[in-house]
């Protein structure tokens, strides 16, 4: 039986996705920057495959009376009106677990790059000013045996903590709930957010974006951090107040910020954060490896098919 599935048209999904969906569905393509397709088309849509985190509102859901599942490519679902989906009884699938390792690797990559001037060093070493080795130049911050503060010790945060063990780091964490397993397995120590910010040499943000975490790192929180500290954001841009971050970095009150994500994403090309050389910014690559994209594809298409068939999703957030 061929179901009817809505897939965005402006970005081509990872190459294995469309062939998988086509095995059980007809695909209707639509550019999320355009108005929705006509009511005639929407009437037959049974599944939405959300690739690349475009906003999906309750109003959209209402225009698709036959909608039975929203499958999101990715674990973060802050762009989908979850309350609206719940009220309408539409299950929302996402892709937890399969991307934890890749995202934790990138968190650590950003941490190292921010601490040790890897990106600045690369730019410098390619330019005309590199004429002689100077041992006093571009000194960074030590990573091993330092204190790492993880904000959000979920699946990804847990993997970040495991990697920190290899660097002999002391790990503090802050979470809504204490994580007894992580404390027992990894020796991580619970701290209030303020204590964590004040004591950490590195702060890694690994929380989902929601009403509780939006803007959680603002001026007051940044002021608590050490001047030598590095802030790593591999969560969502909205967790950090970018204006406060800019002022903190310009004032030299932080060694560096390393950002996988920003808000908005991308930042306007003339955004002042992009002009600072103690900022590293990459284009939302946390889980961007071939292996993880394949695993995310299988999980999200599996969720889509299960929802279309009226079965339990493999991973369901709503
Ligand atoms: C996620 O899983 O939410 C990441 O941002 C990649 O999509």
PDB file of N, CA and C and ligand atoms in Angstrom, residues 53 73-76 99 236 284 287 296, ligand 1:
ATOM      1  N   UNK A  53      15.025  20.231  10.510  1.00  0.00           N
ATOM      2  CA  UNK A  53      14.482  21.077  11.595  1.00  0.00           C
ATOM      3  C   UNK A  53      13.709  22.299  11.127  1.00  0.00           C
ATOM      4  N   UNK A  73      13.939  13.841  11.675  1.00  0.00           N
ATOM      5  CA  UNK A  73      15.314  13.387  11.487  1.00  0.00           C
ATOM      6  C   UNK A  73      16.163  14.169  12.480  1.00  0.00           C
ATOM      7  N   UNK A  74      16.472  13.563  13.627  1.00  0.00           N
ATOM      8  CA  UNK A  74      17.215  14.268  14.670  1.00  0.00           C
ATOM      9  C   UNK A  74      16.538  14.021  16.005  1.00  0.00           C
ATOM     10  N   UNK A  75      17.309  14.238  17.057  1.00  0.00           N
ATOM     11  CA  UNK A  75      16.747  14.015  18.395  1.00  0.00           C
ATOM     12  C   UNK A  75      16.023  15.263  18.897  1.00  0.00           C
ATOM     13  N   UNK A  76      16.519  16.445  18.545  1.00  0.00           N
ATOM     14  CA  UNK A  76      15.947  17.706  19.028  1.00  0.00           C
ATOM     15  C   UNK A  76      14.663  18.029  18.275  1.00  0.00           C
ATOM     16  N   UNK A  99      22.838   8.939  17.842  1.00  0.00           N
ATOM     17  CA  UNK A  99      23.768  10.035  17.542  1.00  0.00           C
ATOM     18  C   UNK A  99      24.586  10.480  18.748  1.00  0.00           C
ATOM     19  N   UNK A 236      21.611  23.678  21.381  1.00  0.00           N
ATOM     20  CA  UNK A 236      20.840  24.543  20.491  1.00  0.00           C
ATOM     21  C   UNK A 236      21.260  25.980  20.777  1.00  0.00           C
ATOM     22  N   UNK A 284      26.423  23.388  12.487  1.00  0.00           N
ATOM     23  CA  UNK A 284      25.538  22.361  13.052  1.00  0.00           C
ATOM     24  C   UNK A 284      25.961  20.963  12.553  1.00  0.00           C
ATOM     25  N   UNK A 287      26.189  15.762  14.740  1.00  0.00           N
ATOM     26  CA  UNK A 287      25.985  14.333  14.441  1.00  0.00           C
ATOM     27  C   UNK A 287      26.305  14.013  12.981  1.00  0.00           C
ATOM     28  N   UNK A 296      20.521   7.476  11.703  1.00  0.00           N
ATOM     29  CA  UNK A 296      19.388   8.398  11.894  1.00  0.00           C
ATOM     30  C   UNK A 296      18.345   8.196  10.796  1.00  0.00           C
TER      31      UNK A 296
HETATM   32  C1  LIG B   1      19.590  16.650  16.433  1.00  0.00           C
HETATM   33  O1  LIG B   1      19.590  15.423  16.434  1.00  0.00           O
HETATM   34  O2  LIG B   1      18.685  17.308  16.941  1.00  0.00           O
HETATM   35  C2  LIG B   1      20.725  17.335  15.784  1.00  0.00           C
HETATM   36  O3  LIG B   1      20.622  18.696  15.891  1.00  0.00           O
HETATM   37  C3  LIG B   1      20.880  16.916  14.343  1.00  0.00           C
HETATM   38  O4  LIG B   1      19.737  17.040  13.634  1.00  0.00           O
END
